[in-house]
Short mmCIF file of C-alpha atoms in Angstrom, two decimals:
data_model
loop_
_atom_site.label_atom_id
_atom_site.label_comp_id
_atom_site.label_asym_id
_atom_site.label_seq_id
_atom_site.Cartn_x
_atom_site.Cartn_y
_atom_site.Cartn_z
CA MET H 12 33.82 2.64 -6.92
CA LYS H 13 31.20 2.17 -3.53
CA ASN H 14 30.18 6.04 -4.16
CA LYS H 15 29.43 5.62 -7.71
CA ILE H 16 27.36 2.10 -6.93
CA LEU H 17 25.49 4.88 -4.07
CA LEU H 18 25.05 7.15 -6.95
CA ILE H 19 23.42 4.50 -9.41
CA LEU H 20 21.24 3.55 -6.30
CA LEU H 21 19.97 6.51 -5.46
CA LEU H 22 18.97 7.61 -9.21
CA VAL H 23 17.34 4.22 -9.91
CA LEU H 24 14.77 5.19 -6.90
CA ILE H 25 14.68 8.84 -7.52
CA VAL H 26 13.25 7.36 -11.23
CA ILE H 27 11.09 4.76 -9.38
CA THR H 28 9.76 6.93 -7.23
CA VAL H 29 8.85 10.00 -9.18
CA ARG H 30 7.38 7.69 -11.90
CA ASN H 31 5.10 5.88 -8.91
CA GLU H 32 4.59 8.15 -6.28
CA PRO H 33 2.42 11.18 -6.94
CA ILE H 34 3.77 14.27 -5.55
CA GLU H 35 0.84 15.47 -4.13
CA ASP H 36 0.37 12.49 -1.94
CA THR H 37 3.82 13.35 -0.62
CA ILE H 38 2.60 17.04 0.12
CA ASP H 39 -0.30 15.95 1.79
CA ALA H 40 1.92 13.20 3.82
CA ILE H 41 4.02 16.17 5.30
CA GLY H 42 1.19 18.13 5.76
CA GLY H 43 0.02 15.31 8.28
CA ALA H 44 -2.15 13.30 5.98
CA THR H 45 -2.67 9.89 4.99
CA ASN H 46 -3.35 8.59 1.71
CA ALA H 47 -2.51 5.63 -0.72
CA THR H 48 1.04 5.98 -1.39
CA TYR H 49 1.70 6.88 2.60
CA ASP H 50 -1.05 5.05 4.22
CA SER H 51 -0.93 3.79 7.99
CA SER H 52 -1.40 0.14 7.28
CA ILE H 53 0.42 -2.51 8.12
CA ASP H 54 -0.33 -4.75 4.93
CA GLY H 55 -2.14 -2.80 2.66
CA GLU H 56 -1.43 -5.19 -0.38
CA SER H 57 -2.82 -8.01 1.13
CA GLY H 58 -5.08 -6.62 3.19
CA ALA H 59 -4.30 -8.32 6.57
CA SER H 60 -4.82 -5.69 8.95
CA SER H 61 -6.45 -2.01 8.64
CA GLY H 62 -3.42 -0.79 10.61
CA TYR H 63 -2.98 1.70 13.28
CA TYR H 64 -4.24 4.94 13.44
CA ASP H 65 -7.48 4.12 11.83
CA ASP H 66 -9.35 7.47 10.66
CA ASP H 67 -12.52 5.51 9.90
CA ASP H 68 -13.91 6.66 13.06
CA ASP H 69 -15.78 3.61 13.71
CA GLU H 70 -17.25 4.24 17.44
CA HIS H 71 -19.55 6.68 15.74
CA GLU H 72 -20.84 4.69 12.81
CA ASP H 73 -24.23 3.99 14.38
CA ASP H 74 -24.26 7.98 15.12
CA ASP H 75 -25.85 8.43 11.52
CA ASP H 76 -29.01 6.33 12.28
CA MET A 29 10.23 6.52 -0.79
CA THR A 30 9.99 10.63 -1.77
CA ILE A 31 10.45 11.47 2.15
CA VAL A 32 12.46 8.86 2.75
CA LEU A 33 14.73 10.21 -0.30
CA LEU A 34 13.76 13.74 1.11
CA THR A 35 15.24 12.93 4.43
CA VAL A 36 18.35 11.34 3.04
CA PHE A 37 18.98 14.51 0.98
CA ILE A 38 18.53 16.78 3.96
CA PHE A 39 20.62 15.22 6.24
CA VAL A 40 23.34 14.37 3.62
CA THR A 41 23.60 18.01 2.96
CA ALA A 42 23.09 19.02 6.55
CA GLY A 43 25.83 16.64 7.24
CA LEU A 44 28.22 17.90 4.36
CA LEU A 45 27.76 21.28 5.01
CA PHE A 46 27.09 21.69 8.72
CA SER A 47 28.88 19.03 10.50
CA LYS A 48 30.76 21.48 12.90
CA GLN A 49 27.21 23.23 14.18
CA ILE A 50 25.50 19.98 14.31
CA ARG A 51 28.21 18.41 16.76
CA LYS A 52 28.40 21.70 18.50
CA LEU A 53 24.43 21.73 18.98
CA HIS A 54 23.78 18.26 19.26
CA TYR A 55 22.12 18.31 22.71
CA GLY A 56 19.84 20.67 21.22
CA LEU A 57 18.84 18.80 18.43
CA TYR A 58 18.22 16.13 20.92
CA VAL A 59 15.93 17.90 22.35
CA PHE A 60 14.04 19.19 19.45
CA ALA A 61 13.90 16.00 18.08
CA GLY A 62 12.33 14.63 21.47
CA ILE A 63 10.05 17.24 21.46
CA ILE A 64 9.12 16.53 17.85
CA ALA A 65 8.51 12.83 19.17
CA LEU A 66 6.55 13.65 21.76
CA VAL A 67 4.07 15.78 20.23
CA ILE A 68 3.07 13.50 17.97
CA ASP A 69 -0.30 12.19 18.67
CA GLU A 70 -1.54 11.10 15.00
CA ALA A 71 -0.14 9.21 11.75
CA ASN A 72 2.31 11.18 10.18
CA ILE A 73 5.47 10.84 8.37
CA ILE A 74 7.70 10.43 11.66
CA SER A 75 5.02 8.22 13.53
CA LEU A 76 4.81 6.12 10.17
CA GLY A 77 8.55 5.74 9.90
CA TYR A 78 9.82 7.02 7.15
CA VAL A 79 11.63 9.90 8.47
CA PRO A 80 13.57 7.78 10.82
CA PHE A 81 14.06 5.41 8.29
CA GLY A 82 16.02 7.71 5.77
CA ILE A 83 18.08 8.79 9.12
CA PHE A 84 19.40 5.11 9.34
CA LEU A 85 20.14 5.00 5.73
CA VAL A 86 22.18 8.10 6.01
CA VAL A 87 24.04 6.40 9.28
CA MET A 88 23.87 2.80 7.71
CA PHE A 89 25.51 3.93 4.11
CA THR A 90 28.30 6.05 5.69
CA GLY A 91 29.89 3.40 6.92
CA ALA A 92 29.94 1.72 2.93
CA LEU A 93 30.94 4.85 1.45
CA ASP A 94 34.50 5.23 -0.33
CA LYS A 95 37.34 6.67 1.90
CA GLY A 96 37.32 10.57 1.16
CA ILE A 97 36.08 13.71 2.03
CA ILE A 98 31.89 12.66 2.12
CA ARG A 99 32.62 9.88 4.04
CA LYS A 100 34.96 11.85 7.11
CA LYS A 101 32.59 14.75 6.59
CA LEU A 102 29.76 12.46 7.39
CA ASN A 103 31.48 10.09 9.66
CA THR A 104 32.01 13.35 12.03
CA VAL A 105 28.12 13.07 12.55
CA ARG A 106 27.14 9.69 12.54
CA ALA A 107 26.83 9.22 16.24
CA GLU A 108 24.30 12.43 16.12
CA TYR A 109 22.36 11.32 13.15
CA ALA A 110 21.92 7.65 14.83
CA ILE A 111 20.45 9.35 18.36
CA ILE A 112 18.42 11.68 16.30
CA GLY A 113 16.90 8.43 14.27
CA PHE A 114 16.06 6.73 17.28
CA ILE A 115 14.43 9.74 18.93
CA MET A 116 12.29 10.05 16.00
CA LEU A 117 11.79 6.23 16.01
CA LEU A 118 10.35 6.16 18.99
CA PRO A 119 6.60 7.59 18.19
CA HIS A 120 6.66 4.69 15.64
CA ALA A 121 7.64 1.71 17.72
CA LEU A 122 5.97 2.52 20.74
CA GLY A 123 2.62 3.81 18.41
CA TYR A 124 2.71 0.24 16.57
CA LEU A 125 3.59 -1.58 19.81
CA LEU A 126 0.64 -0.11 21.87
CA TYR A 127 -1.63 -0.73 18.64
CA PHE A 128 -0.90 -4.30 18.09
CA LEU A 129 -0.68 -5.36 21.90
CA ASP A 130 -4.42 -3.70 22.08
CA GLU A 131 -5.91 -5.01 19.04
CA PHE A 132 -4.06 -8.33 18.80
CA SER A 133 -3.21 -11.24 20.26
CA LEU A 134 0.39 -12.32 20.24
CA PHE A 135 -0.17 -15.53 17.70
CA ASP A 136 -2.02 -12.66 15.08
CA ILE A 137 0.21 -10.10 15.07
CA PRO A 138 1.66 -9.73 11.46
CA LEU A 139 5.07 -11.33 11.28
CA SER A 140 6.63 -7.77 10.18
CA PHE A 141 6.23 -6.91 13.69
CA TYR A 142 8.55 -8.96 15.49
CA PRO A 143 11.80 -8.20 13.48
CA GLY A 144 10.85 -4.20 14.06
CA VAL A 145 10.74 -4.61 17.91
CA ILE A 146 14.19 -6.94 17.62
CA ALA A 147 15.72 -3.81 15.74
CA THR A 148 14.34 -1.26 18.41
CA LEU A 149 15.57 -3.18 21.14
CA VAL A 150 18.79 -3.57 19.34
CA PHE A 151 19.24 0.13 18.76
CA ILE A 152 18.72 0.58 22.56
CA PRO A 153 22.13 0.15 23.93
CA LEU A 154 23.70 1.42 20.45
CA THR A 155 22.32 4.70 20.85
CA ILE A 156 23.18 4.83 24.40
CA THR A 157 26.60 4.12 23.59
CA SER A 158 26.44 6.63 20.94
CA PHE A 159 26.85 9.67 23.36
CA ARG A 160 30.16 10.71 23.17
CA PHE A 161 30.39 10.92 27.08
CA ILE A 162 29.23 7.03 27.32
CA ARG A 163 31.59 6.18 24.61
CA LYS A 164 34.33 7.84 26.52
CA LEU A 165 34.00 5.59 29.36
CA MET A 166 34.08 2.87 27.31
CA LYS A 167 37.41 0.73 25.51
CA TYR A 168 37.35 1.31 21.97
CA GLN A 169 37.33 -2.40 21.39
CA ASP A 170 34.18 -2.92 23.75
CA TRP A 171 32.53 -0.07 22.33
CA LYS A 172 33.41 -1.63 18.52
CA LYS A 173 31.90 -4.75 19.75
CA VAL A 174 28.82 -3.56 20.96
CA HIS A 175 28.10 -1.46 17.63
CA ARG A 176 28.85 -4.63 15.40
CA TYR A 177 25.20 -5.27 16.76
CA ALA A 178 23.98 -2.51 14.09
CA TYR A 179 24.18 -4.68 11.23
CA LEU A 180 21.63 -7.09 13.28
CA GLY A 181 19.57 -3.85 13.48
CA TYR A 182 19.72 -2.67 9.86
CA SER A 183 19.14 -6.31 8.68
CA MET A 184 15.90 -6.41 11.24
CA ILE A 185 14.79 -2.90 9.96
CA PHE A 186 14.80 -4.40 6.47
CA LEU A 187 13.07 -7.89 7.10
CA HIS A 188 10.49 -5.54 9.00
CA LEU A 189 9.86 -3.62 5.80
CA LEU A 190 10.07 -6.59 3.12
CA LEU A 191 7.47 -8.44 5.43
CA ILE A 192 5.24 -5.88 5.39
CA ASP A 193 5.47 -6.38 1.70
CA ASN A 194 3.77 -3.45 0.34
CA GLU A 195 4.55 -2.04 -3.16
CA ARG A 196 8.11 -0.66 -2.37
CA PHE A 197 9.20 -4.39 -1.35
CA TYR A 198 11.66 -4.68 -4.46
CA MET A 199 12.98 -0.59 -3.58
CA TYR A 200 13.61 -1.92 -0.43
CA LEU A 201 15.25 -4.98 -1.62
CA GLY A 202 17.60 -3.18 -3.89
CA ILE A 203 18.72 -1.17 -0.99
CA TYR A 204 19.74 -3.76 1.26
CA ILE A 205 21.14 -5.84 -1.58
CA THR A 206 23.27 -2.97 -2.50
CA TYR A 207 24.17 -2.01 1.21
CA VAL A 208 25.35 -6.08 1.81
CA ILE A 209 26.98 -6.00 -1.67
CA LEU A 210 28.98 -2.83 -0.48
CA ARG A 211 30.28 -4.21 2.82
CA ILE A 212 31.47 -7.43 1.46
CA PRO A 213 34.77 -6.32 1.21
CA ASP A 214 35.03 -4.92 4.74
CA MET A 215 33.70 -8.19 5.98
CA ILE A 216 36.35 -9.98 4.45
CA LYS A 217 38.64 -7.81 5.85
CA TYR A 218 37.67 -8.06 9.26
CA TYR A 219 37.56 -12.02 8.98
CA LYS A 220 40.95 -12.06 7.53
CA LYS A 221 42.16 -9.89 10.67
CA ILE A 222 40.47 -12.51 12.97
CA LYS A 223 42.09 -15.26 11.50
CA ALA A 224 45.79 -13.54 11.60
CA LYS A 225 45.32 -12.70 15.11
CA LYS A 226 44.28 -16.32 15.88
CA ALA A 227 47.04 -17.51 13.99
CA ILE A 228 49.67 -15.20 15.96
CA LYS A 229 47.76 -16.58 19.16
CA VAL A 230 48.73 -20.22 17.90
CA THR A 231 52.03 -19.52 17.03
CA THR A 232 53.33 -17.76 20.48
#
């Protein structure tokens, strides 16, 4: 019974994941790139923080001037 | 979630097919996981926590499976998986710890940070006592008592994930609720056992 419940959970998760997460994002993430699906933000939805591993390179923002 | 599910698939398959080899080569696997953890210096699927979360899901749900060949096979590598999971959790935990301490004051840190820290702290003694040579030094009852804190650790992981409040919120919630439902019969059994023991003590 428990195994069956787990199997159902797994199937539901697979369906939701396949529908919501582009496979390209997963391949990119495995390759080491962050993207909308696998970002490094702590609270991407609410925008509370920009998160760890900021790729913006803010230190060099003024270099363009 | 794709990466988490892929990790679960890889570790379950490896556990079912190569449990003997994993047990035999466990120190090599720890070193390998340690090397991967050490060389990480930028955001990737390990330092973002997806891979360690997938490994912990296997460790968690192994205890919730029906008795049978799958549970038996996965149980034989559960300790090894827990240790590998913790080793891979370290870049995530330390990376974010340093980031938050560096960038935020103590009261500005997002709430999700605290259960993450608690989970990591809870898993330190659990990981140490998962090494078979240390486990052998302990009485089984003592070891079991220590490892009951794993439930606190798992709960803190999920609280950490839920407080992040991203688009995967309902998936994390679904996984945790399923886990709790699956463990309820064992919890009832455990408390009945304790009650029976107490009753015997009172009568004697």
